[in-house]
Coordinates of C-alpha atoms in Angstrom, one line a residue:
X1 CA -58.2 30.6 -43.0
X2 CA -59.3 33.3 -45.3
X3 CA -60.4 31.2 -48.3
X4 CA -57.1 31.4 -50.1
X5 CA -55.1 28.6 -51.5
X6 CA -51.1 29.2 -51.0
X7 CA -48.7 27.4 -53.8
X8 CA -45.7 27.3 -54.1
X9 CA -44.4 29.6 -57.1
X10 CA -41.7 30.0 -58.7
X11 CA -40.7 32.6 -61.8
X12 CA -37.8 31.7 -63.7
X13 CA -35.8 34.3 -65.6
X14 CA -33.3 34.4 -67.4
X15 CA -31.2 37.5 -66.3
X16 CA -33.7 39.6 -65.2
X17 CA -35.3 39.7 -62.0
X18 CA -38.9 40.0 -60.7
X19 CA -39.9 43.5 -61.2
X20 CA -40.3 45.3 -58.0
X21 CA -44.3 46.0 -58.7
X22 CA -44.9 42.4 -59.5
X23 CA -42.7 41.3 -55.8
X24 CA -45.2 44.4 -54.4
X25 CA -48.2 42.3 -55.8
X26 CA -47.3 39.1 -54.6
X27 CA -46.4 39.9 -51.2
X28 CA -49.7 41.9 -50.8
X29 CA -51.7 38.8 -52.4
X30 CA -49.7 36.2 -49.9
X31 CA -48.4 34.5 -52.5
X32 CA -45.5 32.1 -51.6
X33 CA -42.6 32.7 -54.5
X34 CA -39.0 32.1 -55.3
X35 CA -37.1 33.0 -58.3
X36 CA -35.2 30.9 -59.8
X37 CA -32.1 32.7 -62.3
X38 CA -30.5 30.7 -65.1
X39 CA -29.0 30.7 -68.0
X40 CA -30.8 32.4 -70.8
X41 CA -30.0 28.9 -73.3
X42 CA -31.7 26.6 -71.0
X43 CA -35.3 24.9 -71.5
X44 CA -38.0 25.7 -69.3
X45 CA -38.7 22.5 -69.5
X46 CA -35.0 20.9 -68.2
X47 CA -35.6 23.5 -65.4
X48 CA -39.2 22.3 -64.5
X49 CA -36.9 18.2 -64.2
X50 CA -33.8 19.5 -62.8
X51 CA -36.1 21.8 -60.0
X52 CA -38.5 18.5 -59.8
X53 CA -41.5 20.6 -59.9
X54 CA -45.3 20.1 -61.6
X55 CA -44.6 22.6 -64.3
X56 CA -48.1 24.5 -63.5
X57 CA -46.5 25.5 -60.2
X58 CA -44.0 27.4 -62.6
X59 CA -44.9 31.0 -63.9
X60 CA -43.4 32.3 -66.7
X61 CA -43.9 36.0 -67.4
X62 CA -44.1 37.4 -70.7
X63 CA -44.3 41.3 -72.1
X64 CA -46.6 42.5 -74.6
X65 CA -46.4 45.8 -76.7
X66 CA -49.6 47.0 -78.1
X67 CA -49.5 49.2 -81.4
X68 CA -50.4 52.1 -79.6
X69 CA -47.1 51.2 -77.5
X70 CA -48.8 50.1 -74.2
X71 CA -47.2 47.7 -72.3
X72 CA -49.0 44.3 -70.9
X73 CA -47.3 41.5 -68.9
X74 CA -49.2 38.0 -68.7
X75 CA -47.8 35.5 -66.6
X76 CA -48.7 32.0 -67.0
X77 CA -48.1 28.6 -65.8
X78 CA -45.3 27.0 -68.1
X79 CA -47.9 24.5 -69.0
X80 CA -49.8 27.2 -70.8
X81 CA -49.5 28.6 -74.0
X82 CA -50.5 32.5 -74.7
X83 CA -53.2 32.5 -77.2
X84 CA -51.6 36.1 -79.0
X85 CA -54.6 36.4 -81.8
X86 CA -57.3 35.5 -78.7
X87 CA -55.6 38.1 -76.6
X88 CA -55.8 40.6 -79.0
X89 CA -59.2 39.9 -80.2
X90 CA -60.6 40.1 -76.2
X91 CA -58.8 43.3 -75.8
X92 CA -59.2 44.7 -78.8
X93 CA -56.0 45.8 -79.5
X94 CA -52.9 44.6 -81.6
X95 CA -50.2 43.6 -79.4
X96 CA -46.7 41.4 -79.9
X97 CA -44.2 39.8 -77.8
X98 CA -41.9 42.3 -76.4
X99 CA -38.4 39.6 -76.6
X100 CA -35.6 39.7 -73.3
X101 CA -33.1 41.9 -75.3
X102 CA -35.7 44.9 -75.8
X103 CA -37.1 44.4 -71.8
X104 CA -33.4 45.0 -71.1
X105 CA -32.2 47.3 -73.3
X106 CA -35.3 49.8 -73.3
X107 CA -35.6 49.2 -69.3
X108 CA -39.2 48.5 -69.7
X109 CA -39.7 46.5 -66.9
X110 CA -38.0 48.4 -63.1

């Protein structure tokens, strides 16, 4: 045993997929995953009772934009909340939530 801890995660997205960098990441980190699509109207949180899983077991990524137009993806459990002003405060930097329509029109995310 090499002191790691495998759960079982899954990312849910909408009409996207995993990027192939973050797959790349997992894979070389042993991390167990599975993606779960759905529809982009559904809550998270009918997802985390109709897959009947703990919702910290359930990533959820999101994309950040800073002002000087670098890109950041945090992924957190969907019990979690993204603390934006903290974030930007620790990193000194402005950045703002990058919404599902620009990741997919500006193909941000490959």
């Amino acid at each position: 045993m090499d002191g790691r801890v495998s759960y079982p995660v899954i990312f849910i997205g909408g009409n996207m997929t995993i990027s192939t960098s973050i797959k790349r990441y997992l894979d070389t980190a042993g991390v167990s995953y599975k993606e779960h699509p759905h529809r982009r109207e559904v809550c998270l949180r009918t997802l985390e009772r109709e897959l009947g899983l703990d919702a910290r077991y359930i990533a959820v990524p999101t994309i950040l934009q800073s002002d000087k137009n670098a890109l950041l993806m945090t992924v957190t459990p969907l019990t979690y909340e993204l603390d934006l002003k903290r974030l930007n405060g620790m990193l000194r930097r402005q950045f703002s939530v990058v919404t599902d329509a620009e990741v997919l029109s500006e193909g941000l995310m490959t």
